[in-house]
GROMACS .gro file of C-alpha atoms in nm:
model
  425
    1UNK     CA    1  -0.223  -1.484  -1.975
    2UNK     CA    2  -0.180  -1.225  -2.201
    3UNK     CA    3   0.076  -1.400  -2.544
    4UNK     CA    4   0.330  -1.064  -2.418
    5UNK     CA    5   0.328  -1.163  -2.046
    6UNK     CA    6   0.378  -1.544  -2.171
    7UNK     CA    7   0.700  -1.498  -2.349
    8UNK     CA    8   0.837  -1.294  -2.075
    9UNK     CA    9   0.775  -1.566  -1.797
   10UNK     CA   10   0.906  -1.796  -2.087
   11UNK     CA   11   1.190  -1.590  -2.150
   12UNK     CA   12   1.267  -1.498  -1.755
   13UNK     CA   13   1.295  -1.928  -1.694
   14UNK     CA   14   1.509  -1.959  -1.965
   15UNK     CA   15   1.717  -1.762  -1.835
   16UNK     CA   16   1.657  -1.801  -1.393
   17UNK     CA   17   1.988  -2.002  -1.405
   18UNK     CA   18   2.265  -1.794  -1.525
   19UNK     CA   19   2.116  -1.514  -1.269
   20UNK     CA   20   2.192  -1.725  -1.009
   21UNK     CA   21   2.550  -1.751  -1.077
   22UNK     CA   22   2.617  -1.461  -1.305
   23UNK     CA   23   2.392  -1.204  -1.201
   24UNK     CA   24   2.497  -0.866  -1.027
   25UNK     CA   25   2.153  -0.819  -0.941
   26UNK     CA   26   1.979  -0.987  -0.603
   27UNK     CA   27   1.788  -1.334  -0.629
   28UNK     CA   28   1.597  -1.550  -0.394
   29UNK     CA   29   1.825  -1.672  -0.192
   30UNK     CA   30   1.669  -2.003  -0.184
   31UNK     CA   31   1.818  -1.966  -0.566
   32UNK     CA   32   2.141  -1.816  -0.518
   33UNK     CA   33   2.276  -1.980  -0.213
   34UNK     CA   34   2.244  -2.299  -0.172
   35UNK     CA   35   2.439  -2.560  -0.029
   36UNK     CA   36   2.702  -2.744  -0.240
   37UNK     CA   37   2.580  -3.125  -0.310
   38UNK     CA   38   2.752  -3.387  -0.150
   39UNK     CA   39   2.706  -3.646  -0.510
   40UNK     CA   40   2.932  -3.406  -0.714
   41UNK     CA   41   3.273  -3.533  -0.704
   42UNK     CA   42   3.449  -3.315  -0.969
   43UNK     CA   43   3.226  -3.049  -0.987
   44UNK     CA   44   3.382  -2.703  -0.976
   45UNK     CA   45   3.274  -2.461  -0.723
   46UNK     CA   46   3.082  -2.514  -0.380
   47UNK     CA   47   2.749  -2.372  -0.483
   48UNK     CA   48   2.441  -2.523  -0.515
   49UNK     CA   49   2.437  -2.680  -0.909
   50UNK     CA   50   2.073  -2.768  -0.962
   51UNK     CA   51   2.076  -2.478  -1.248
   52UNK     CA   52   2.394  -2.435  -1.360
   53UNK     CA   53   2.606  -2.714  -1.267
   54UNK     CA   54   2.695  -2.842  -1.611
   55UNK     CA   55   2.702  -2.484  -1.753
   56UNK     CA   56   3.001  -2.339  -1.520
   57UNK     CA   57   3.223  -2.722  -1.554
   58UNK     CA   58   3.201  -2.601  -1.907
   59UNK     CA   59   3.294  -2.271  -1.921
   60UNK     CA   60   3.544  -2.364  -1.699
   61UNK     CA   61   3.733  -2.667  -1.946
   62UNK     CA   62   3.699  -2.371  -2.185
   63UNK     CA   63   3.926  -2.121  -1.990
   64UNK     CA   64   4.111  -2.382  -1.850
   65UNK     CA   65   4.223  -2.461  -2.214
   66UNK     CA   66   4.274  -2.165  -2.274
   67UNK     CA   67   4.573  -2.078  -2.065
   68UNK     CA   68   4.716  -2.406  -2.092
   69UNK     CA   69   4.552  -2.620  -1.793
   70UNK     CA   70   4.461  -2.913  -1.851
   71UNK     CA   71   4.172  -3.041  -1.581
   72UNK     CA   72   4.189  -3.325  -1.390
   73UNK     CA   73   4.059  -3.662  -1.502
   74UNK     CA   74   3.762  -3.701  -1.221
   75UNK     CA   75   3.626  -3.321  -1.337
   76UNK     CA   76   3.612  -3.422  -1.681
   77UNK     CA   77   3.437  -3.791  -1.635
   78UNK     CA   78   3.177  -3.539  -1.400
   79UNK     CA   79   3.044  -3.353  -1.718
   80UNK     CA   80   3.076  -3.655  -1.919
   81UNK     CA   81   2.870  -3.885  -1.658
   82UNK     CA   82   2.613  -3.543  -1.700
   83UNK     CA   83   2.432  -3.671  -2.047
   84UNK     CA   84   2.185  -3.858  -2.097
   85UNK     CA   85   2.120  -4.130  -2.279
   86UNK     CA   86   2.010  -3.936  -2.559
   87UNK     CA   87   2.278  -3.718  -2.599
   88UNK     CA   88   2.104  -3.438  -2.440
   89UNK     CA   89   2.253  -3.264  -2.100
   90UNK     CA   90   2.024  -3.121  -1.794
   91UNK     CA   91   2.125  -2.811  -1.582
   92UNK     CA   92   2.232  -3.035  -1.304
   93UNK     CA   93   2.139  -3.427  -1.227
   94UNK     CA   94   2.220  -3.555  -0.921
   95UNK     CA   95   2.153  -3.942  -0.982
   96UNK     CA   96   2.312  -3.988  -1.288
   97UNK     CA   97   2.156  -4.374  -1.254
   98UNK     CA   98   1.796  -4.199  -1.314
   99UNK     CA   99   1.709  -4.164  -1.645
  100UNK     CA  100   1.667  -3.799  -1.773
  101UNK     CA  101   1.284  -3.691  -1.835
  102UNK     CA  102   1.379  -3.563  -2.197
  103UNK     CA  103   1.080  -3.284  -2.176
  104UNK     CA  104   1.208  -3.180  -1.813
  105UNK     CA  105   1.542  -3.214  -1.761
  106UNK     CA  106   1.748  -3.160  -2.128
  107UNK     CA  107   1.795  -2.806  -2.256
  108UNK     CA  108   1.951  -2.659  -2.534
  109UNK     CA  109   2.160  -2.433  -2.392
  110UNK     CA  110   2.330  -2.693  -2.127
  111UNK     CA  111   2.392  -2.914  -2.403
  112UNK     CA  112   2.549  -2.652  -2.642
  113UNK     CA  113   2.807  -2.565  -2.377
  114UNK     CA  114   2.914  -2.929  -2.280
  115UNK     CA  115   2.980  -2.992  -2.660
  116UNK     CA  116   3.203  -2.695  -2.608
  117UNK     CA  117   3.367  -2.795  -2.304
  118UNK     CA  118   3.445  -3.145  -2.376
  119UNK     CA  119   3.595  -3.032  -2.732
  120UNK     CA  120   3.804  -2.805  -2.514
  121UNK     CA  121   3.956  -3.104  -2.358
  122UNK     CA  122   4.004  -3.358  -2.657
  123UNK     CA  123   3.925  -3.703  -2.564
  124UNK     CA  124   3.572  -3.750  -2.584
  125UNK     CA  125   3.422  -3.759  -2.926
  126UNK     CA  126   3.196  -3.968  -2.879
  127UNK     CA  127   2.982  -3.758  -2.608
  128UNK     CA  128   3.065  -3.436  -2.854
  129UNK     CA  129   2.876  -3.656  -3.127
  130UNK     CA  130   2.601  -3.738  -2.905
  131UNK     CA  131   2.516  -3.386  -2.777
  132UNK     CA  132   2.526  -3.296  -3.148
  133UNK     CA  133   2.294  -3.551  -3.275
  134UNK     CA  134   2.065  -3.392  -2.985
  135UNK     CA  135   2.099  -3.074  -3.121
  136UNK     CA  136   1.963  -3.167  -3.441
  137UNK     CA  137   1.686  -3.341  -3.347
  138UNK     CA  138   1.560  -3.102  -3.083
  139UNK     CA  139   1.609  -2.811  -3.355
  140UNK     CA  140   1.296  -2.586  -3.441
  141UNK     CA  141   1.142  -2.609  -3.803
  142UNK     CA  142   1.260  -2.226  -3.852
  143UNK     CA  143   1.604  -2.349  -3.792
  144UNK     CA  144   1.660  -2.199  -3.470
  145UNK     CA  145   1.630  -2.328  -3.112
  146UNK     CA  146   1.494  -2.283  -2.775
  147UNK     CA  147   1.593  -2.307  -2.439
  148UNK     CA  148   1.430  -2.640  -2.413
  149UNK     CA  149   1.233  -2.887  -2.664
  150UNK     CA  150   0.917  -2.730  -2.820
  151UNK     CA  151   1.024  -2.393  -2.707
  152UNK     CA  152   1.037  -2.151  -2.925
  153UNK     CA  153   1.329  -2.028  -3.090
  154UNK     CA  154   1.575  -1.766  -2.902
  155UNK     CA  155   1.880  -1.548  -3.031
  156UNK     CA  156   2.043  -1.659  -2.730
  157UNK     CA  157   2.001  -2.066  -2.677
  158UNK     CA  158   2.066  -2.041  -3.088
  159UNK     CA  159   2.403  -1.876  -3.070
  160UNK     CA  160   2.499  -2.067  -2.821
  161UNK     CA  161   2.361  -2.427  -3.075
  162UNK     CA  162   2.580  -2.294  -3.332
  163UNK     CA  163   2.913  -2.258  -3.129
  164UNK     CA  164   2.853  -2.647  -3.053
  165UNK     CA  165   2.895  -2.684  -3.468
  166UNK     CA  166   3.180  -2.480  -3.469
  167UNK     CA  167   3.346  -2.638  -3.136
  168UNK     CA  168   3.326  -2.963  -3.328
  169UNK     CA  169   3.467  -2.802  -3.633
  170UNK     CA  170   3.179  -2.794  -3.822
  171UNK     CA  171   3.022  -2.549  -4.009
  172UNK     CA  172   2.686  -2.508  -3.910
  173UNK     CA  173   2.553  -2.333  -4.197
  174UNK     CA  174   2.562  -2.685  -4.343
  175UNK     CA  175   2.576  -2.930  -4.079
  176UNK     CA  176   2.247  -2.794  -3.883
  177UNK     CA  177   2.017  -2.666  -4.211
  178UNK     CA  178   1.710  -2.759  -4.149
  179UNK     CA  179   1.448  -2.797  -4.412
  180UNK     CA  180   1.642  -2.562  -4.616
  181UNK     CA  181   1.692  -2.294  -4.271
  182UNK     CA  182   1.984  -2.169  -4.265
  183UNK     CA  183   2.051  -2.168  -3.832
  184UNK     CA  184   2.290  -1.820  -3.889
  185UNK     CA  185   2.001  -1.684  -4.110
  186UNK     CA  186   1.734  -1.775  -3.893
  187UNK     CA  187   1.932  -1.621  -3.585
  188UNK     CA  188   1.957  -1.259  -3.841
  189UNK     CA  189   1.606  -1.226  -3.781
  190UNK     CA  190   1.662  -1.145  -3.487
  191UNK     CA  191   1.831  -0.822  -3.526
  192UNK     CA  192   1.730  -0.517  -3.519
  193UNK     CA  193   1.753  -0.289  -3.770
  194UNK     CA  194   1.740   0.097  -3.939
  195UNK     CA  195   1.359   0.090  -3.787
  196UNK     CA  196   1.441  -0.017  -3.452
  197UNK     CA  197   1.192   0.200  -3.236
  198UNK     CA  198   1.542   0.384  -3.074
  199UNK     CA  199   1.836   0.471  -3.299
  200UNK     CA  200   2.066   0.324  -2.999
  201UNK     CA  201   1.890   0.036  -3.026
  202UNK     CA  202   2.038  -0.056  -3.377
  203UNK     CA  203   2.213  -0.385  -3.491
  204UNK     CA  204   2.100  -0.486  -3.108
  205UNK     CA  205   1.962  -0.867  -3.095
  206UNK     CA  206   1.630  -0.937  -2.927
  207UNK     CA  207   1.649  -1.227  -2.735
  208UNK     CA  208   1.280  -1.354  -2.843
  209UNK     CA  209   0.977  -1.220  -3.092
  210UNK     CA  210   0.631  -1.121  -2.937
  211UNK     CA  211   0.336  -0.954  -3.033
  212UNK     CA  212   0.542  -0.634  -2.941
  213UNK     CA  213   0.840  -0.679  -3.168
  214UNK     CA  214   1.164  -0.705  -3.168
  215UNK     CA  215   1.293  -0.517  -2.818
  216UNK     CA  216   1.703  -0.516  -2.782
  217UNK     CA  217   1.850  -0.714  -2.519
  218UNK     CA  218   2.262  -0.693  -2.427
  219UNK     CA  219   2.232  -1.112  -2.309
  220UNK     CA  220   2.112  -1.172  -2.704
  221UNK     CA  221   2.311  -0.935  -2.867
  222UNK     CA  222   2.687  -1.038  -2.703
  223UNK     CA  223   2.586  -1.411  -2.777
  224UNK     CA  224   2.441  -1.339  -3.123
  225UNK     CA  225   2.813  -1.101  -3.194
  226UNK     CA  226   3.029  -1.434  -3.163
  227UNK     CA  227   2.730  -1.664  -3.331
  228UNK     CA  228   2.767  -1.419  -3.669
  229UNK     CA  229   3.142  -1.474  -3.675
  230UNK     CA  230   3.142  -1.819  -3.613
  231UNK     CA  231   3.312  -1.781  -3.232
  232UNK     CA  232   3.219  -1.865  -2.938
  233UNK     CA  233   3.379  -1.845  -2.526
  234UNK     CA  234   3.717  -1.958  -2.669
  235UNK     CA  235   3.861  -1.710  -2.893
  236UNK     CA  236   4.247  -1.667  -2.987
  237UNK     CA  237   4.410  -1.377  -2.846
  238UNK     CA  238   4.407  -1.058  -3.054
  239UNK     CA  239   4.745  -0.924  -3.220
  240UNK     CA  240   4.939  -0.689  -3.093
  241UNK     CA  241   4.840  -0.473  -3.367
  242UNK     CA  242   4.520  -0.573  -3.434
  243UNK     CA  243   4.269  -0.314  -3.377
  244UNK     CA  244   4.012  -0.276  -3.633
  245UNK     CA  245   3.760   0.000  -3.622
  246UNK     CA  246   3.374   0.023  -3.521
  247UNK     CA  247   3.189   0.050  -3.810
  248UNK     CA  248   2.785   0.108  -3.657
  249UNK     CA  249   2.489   0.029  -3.858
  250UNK     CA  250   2.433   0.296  -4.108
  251UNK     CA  251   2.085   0.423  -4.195
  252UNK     CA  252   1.957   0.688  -4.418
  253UNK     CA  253   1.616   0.847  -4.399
  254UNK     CA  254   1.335   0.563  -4.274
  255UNK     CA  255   1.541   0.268  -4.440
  256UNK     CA  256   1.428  -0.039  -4.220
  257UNK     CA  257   1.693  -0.226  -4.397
  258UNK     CA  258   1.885  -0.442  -4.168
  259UNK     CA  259   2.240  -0.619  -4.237
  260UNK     CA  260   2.229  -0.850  -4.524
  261UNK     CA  261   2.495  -1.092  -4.387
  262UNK     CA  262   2.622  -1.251  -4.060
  263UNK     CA  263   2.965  -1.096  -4.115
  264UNK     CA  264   2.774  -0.736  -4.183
  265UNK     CA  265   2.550  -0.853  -3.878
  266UNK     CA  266   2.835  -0.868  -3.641
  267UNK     CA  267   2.966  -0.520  -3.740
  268UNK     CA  268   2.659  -0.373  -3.663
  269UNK     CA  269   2.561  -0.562  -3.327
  270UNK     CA  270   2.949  -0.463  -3.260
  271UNK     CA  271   2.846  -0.095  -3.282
  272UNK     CA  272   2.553  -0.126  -3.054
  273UNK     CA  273   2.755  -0.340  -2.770
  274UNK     CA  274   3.014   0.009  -2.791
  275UNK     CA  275   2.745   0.213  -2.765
  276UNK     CA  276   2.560   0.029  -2.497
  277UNK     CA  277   2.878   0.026  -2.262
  278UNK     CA  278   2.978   0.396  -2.360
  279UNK     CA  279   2.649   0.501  -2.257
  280UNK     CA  280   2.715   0.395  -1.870
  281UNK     CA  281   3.110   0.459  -1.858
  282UNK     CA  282   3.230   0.111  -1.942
  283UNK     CA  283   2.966  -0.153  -1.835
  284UNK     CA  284   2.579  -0.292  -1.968
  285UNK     CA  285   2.306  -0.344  -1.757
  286UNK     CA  286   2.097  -0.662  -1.736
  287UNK     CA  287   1.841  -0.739  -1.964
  288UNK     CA  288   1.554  -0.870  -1.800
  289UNK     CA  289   1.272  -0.625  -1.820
  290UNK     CA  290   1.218  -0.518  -1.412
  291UNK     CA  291   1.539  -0.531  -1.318
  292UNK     CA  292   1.768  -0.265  -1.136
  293UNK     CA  293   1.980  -0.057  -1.363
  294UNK     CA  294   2.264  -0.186  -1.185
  295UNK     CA  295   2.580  -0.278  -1.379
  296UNK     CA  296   2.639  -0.641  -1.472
  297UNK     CA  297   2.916  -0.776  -1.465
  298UNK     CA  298   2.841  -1.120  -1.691
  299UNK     CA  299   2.678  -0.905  -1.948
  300UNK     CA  300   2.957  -0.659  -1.968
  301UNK     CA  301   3.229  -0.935  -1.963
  302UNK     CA  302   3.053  -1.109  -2.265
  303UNK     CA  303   3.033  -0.780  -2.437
  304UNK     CA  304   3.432  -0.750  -2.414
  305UNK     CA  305   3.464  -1.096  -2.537
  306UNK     CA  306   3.232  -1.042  -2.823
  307UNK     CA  307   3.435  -0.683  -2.911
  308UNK     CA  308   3.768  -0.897  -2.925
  309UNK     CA  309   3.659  -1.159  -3.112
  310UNK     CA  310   3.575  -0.887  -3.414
  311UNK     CA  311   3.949  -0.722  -3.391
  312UNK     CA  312   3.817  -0.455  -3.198
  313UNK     CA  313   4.107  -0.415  -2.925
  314UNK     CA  314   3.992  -0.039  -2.811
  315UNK     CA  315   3.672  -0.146  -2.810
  316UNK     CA  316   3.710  -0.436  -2.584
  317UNK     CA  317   3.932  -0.276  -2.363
  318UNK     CA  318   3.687  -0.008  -2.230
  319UNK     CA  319   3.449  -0.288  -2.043
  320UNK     CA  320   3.758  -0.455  -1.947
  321UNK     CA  321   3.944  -0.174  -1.766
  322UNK     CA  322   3.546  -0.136  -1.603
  323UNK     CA  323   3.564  -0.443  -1.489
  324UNK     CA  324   3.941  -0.437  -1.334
  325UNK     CA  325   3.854  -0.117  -1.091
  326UNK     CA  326   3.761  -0.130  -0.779
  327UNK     CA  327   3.446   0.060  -0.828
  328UNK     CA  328   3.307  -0.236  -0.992
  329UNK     CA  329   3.312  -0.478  -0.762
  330UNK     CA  330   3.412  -0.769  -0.979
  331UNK     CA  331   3.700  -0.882  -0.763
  332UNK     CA  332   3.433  -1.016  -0.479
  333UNK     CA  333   3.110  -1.073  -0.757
  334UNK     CA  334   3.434  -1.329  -0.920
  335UNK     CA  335   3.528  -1.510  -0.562
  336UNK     CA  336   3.512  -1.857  -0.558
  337UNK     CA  337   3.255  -1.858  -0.868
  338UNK     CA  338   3.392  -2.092  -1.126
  339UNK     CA  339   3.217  -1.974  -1.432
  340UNK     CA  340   3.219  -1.650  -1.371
  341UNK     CA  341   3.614  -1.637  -1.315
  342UNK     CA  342   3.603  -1.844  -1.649
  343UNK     CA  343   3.439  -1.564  -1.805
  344UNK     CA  344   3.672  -1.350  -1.732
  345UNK     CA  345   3.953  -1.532  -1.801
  346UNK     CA  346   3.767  -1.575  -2.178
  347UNK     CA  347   3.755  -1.193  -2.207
  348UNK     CA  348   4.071  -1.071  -2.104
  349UNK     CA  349   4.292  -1.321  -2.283
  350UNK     CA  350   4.086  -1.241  -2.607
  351UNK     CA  351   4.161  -0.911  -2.525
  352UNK     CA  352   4.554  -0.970  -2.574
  353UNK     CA  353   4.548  -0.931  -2.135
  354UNK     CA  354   4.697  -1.153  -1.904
  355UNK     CA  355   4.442  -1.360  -1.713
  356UNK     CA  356   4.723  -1.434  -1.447
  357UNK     CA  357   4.718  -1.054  -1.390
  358UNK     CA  358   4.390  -0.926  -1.373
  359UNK     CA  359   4.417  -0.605  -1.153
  360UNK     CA  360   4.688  -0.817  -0.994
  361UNK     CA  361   4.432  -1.097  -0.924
  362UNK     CA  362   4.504  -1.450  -1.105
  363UNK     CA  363   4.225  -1.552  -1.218
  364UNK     CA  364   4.391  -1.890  -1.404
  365UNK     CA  365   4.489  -2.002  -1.022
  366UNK     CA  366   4.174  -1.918  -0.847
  367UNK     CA  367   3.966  -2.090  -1.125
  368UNK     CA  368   4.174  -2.377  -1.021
  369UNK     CA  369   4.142  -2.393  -0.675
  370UNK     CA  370   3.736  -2.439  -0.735
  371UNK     CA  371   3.770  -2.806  -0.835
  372UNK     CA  372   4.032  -3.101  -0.840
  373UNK     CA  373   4.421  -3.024  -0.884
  374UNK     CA  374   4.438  -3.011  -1.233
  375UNK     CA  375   4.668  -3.264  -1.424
  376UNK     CA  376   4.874  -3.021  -1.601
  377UNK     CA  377   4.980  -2.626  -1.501
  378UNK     CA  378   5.118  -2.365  -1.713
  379UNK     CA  379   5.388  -2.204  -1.600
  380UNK     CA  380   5.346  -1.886  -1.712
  381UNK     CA  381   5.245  -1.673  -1.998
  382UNK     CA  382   4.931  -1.783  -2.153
  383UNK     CA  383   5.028  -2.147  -2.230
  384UNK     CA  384   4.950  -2.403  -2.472
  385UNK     CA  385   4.677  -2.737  -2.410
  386UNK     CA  386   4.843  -3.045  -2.463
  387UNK     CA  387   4.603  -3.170  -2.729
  388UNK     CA  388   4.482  -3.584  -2.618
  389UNK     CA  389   4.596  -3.717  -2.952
  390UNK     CA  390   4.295  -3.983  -2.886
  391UNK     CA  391   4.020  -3.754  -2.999
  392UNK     CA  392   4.127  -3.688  -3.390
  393UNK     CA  393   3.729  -3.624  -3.520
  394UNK     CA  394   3.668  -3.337  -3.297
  395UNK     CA  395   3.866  -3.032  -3.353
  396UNK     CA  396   3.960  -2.815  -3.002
  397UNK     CA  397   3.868  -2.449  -3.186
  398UNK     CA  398   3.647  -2.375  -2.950
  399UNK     CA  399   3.380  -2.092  -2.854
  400UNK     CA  400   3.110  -1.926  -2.640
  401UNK     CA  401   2.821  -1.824  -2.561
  402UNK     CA  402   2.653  -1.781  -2.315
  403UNK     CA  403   2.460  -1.523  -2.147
  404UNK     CA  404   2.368  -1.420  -1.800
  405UNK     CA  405   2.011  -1.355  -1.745
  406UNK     CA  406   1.821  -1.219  -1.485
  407UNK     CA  407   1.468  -1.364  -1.314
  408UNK     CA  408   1.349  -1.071  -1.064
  409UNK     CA  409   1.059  -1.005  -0.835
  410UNK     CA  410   0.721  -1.103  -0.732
  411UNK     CA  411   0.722  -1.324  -1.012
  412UNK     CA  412   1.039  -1.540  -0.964
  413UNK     CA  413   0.825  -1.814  -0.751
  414UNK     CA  414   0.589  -1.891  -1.052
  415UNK     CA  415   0.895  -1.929  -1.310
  416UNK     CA  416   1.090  -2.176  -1.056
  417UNK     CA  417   0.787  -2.351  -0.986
  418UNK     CA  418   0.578  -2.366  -1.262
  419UNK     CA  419   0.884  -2.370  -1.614
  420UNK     CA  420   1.126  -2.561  -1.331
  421UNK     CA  421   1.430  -2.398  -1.571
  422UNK     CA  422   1.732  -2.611  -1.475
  423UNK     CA  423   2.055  -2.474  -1.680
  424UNK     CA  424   2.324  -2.304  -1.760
  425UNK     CA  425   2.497  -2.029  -1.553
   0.00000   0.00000   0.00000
């Protein structure tokens, strides 16, 4: 197989999950329907989670803390009981008795998002710990990581490794160096720059590097905008005043310069997410190569989440009012889909919205009603978590990433069968 062809079926595994339960666009249905599993008491939602069973319980802790809800004991001890003995986490396992395969069943990006859901929580440091110490020793030598062990390294499973740093309230410029790689550096070579073959195409992220070059891609370049700031799923609410201005990537002439920093890298990915979603009237379109130029909701949630997180309330605003009409169809593409009503929830409160009031929809109460009563309701507003005062070495500042992917066409039965990709959402 040709080494271009390789790291798209590569790149199309890593990411077969999330397009089952984020995906606007159609999958197999053998993938995107199947029945809920009767050995997954405390697992949110009703759909099948052999892919992205851990992944949505996260997100979900996430938004859950967010507004003040704190989850019920039984859905909490589910994601714990998820590791392995390692410290690693698999999409799904169903016997949590059988010992995890740690070249099959652990991947990066399943473990980065439990780190960030159990911080949400408070109360179990020790698993936090554990999923870090996996992190490190599962990292690549160029600092970065892949979607699994021995993969190489993507923009997305690497943005997603540093928000488990920062969940734990660690700084993981320092904590995850690696032979002298910087992780935040490593993920700046990612991004495009002032020579990027398409001048709308500038401060994008590519999700991986092939014998083609770098090629922008919207999963890759929302994650890698919260990795550069340090931010992740859970970010605090913007000001009522805050509303900070665009600022694109400039270029003059053929300067292939690209941004020298990670807080210049964010500005300029920033201005390519804007562009991106002005470019369609509000939304992004999925990323894997082959699919149909059909809006995405995931993709164009994640951007709004990203925009927020770098003060940019007009910015943000635009994908969000998208996503609240009815032409979207987000209302139905949210129903009864736990991590994809936590994403939403993520995005608008960042926004400075009201998660209780999307489009008149509450999205805090029917995140709830996908998994056990919770133990605590807010009443109103966007609420406070009640901190579990047990858990003092992990701090509760917590964020996302976490991308929605797409695996489409004739090609979809050699990635399940032959990569097996078992995670996220």
């Amino acid at each position: 197989m040709a080494p271009s062809l390789v790291v798209h079926a590569r790149r199309g595994a890593a990411v077969l999950a999330t397009a089952a339960a984020l995906s606007t666009a159609v999958v197999p249905a053998a993938v995107a329907a199947g029945s809920p599993s009767p050995a997954a008491p405390g697992l949110y939602g009703t759909a099948d989670p052999k892919f992205d069973g851990v992944f949505r319980q996260s997100l979900a802790f996430m938004a859950q803390s967010a507004t003040g809800v704190v989850p019920a004991k039984q859905a909490v001890d589910w994601l714990a009981g998820q590791q392995c003995a390692d410290g690693g986490f698999p999409g799904y396992r169903a016997d949590t008795s059988k010992a995890c395969d740690p070249r099959k069943d652990e991947f990066t990006d399943a473990t980065a998002a439990a780190v960030q859901g159990l911080a949400a929580v408070g109360g179990r440091s020790e698993a936090v710990k554990k999923g870090l110490d996996w992190l490190k020793a599962h990292q690549n030598e160029d600092g970065g990581w892949g979607y699994q062990a021995g993969s190489p390294s993507d923009a997305n499973s690497t943005s997603i490794a540093l928000g488990a740093f920062a969940a734990a309230g660690q700084d993981p410029a320092k904590e995850a160096a690696k032979g002298g790689k910087n992780p935040v550096e490593t993920l700046l070579t990612f991004q495009l720059g002032c020579d990027a073959k398409e001048e709308g195409e500038r401060g994008a992220f590519a999700y991986l590097k092939d014998d083609k070059g770098l090629r922008a891609d919207n999963l890759a370049s929302a994650a890698a905008a919260l990795a550069t700031r340090g931010k992740g799923y859970l970010v605090e609410p913007l000001k009522k005043d805050a509303d900070q201005p665009v600022k694109p990537l400039e270029c003059s002439g053929d300067d292939p310069a690209k941004p020298k920093d990670a807080a210049a890298a964010a500005e300029a990915v920033d201005g390519y997410l804007v562009a991106a979603t002005d470019k369609n009237g509000g939304y992004l379109l999925p990323s894997m190569p082959g699919a149909p130029a059909k809006p995405d909701q995931g993709n164009t949630a994640d951007a709004a989440l990203a925009l927020a997180a770098g003060g940019h309330r007009s910015a943000a605003e635009k994908p969000l009012k998208w996503l609240q009409s009815k032409e979207s169809g987000t209302a139905e593409w949210a129903k009864d889909q736990p991590g994809r009503l936590a994403k939403l929830i993520l995005a608008t409160r960042a926004a400075g919205g009201d998660p209780r009031d999307f489009a008149g929809t509450d999205l805090v109460s029917q995140l709830n009603a996908t998994g056990p009563a919770p133990e605590k309701k807010a009443t109103g507003g966007m609420g406070t978590k009640e901190e579990e005062k047990e858990d003092d070495s992990v701090t509760v500042n917590v964020w996302w990433i976490v991308g929605v992917g797409l695996a489409f066409g004739a090609g979809i039965g050699f990635l399940i069968s032959g990569r097996k990709k078992k995670q996220q959402l």
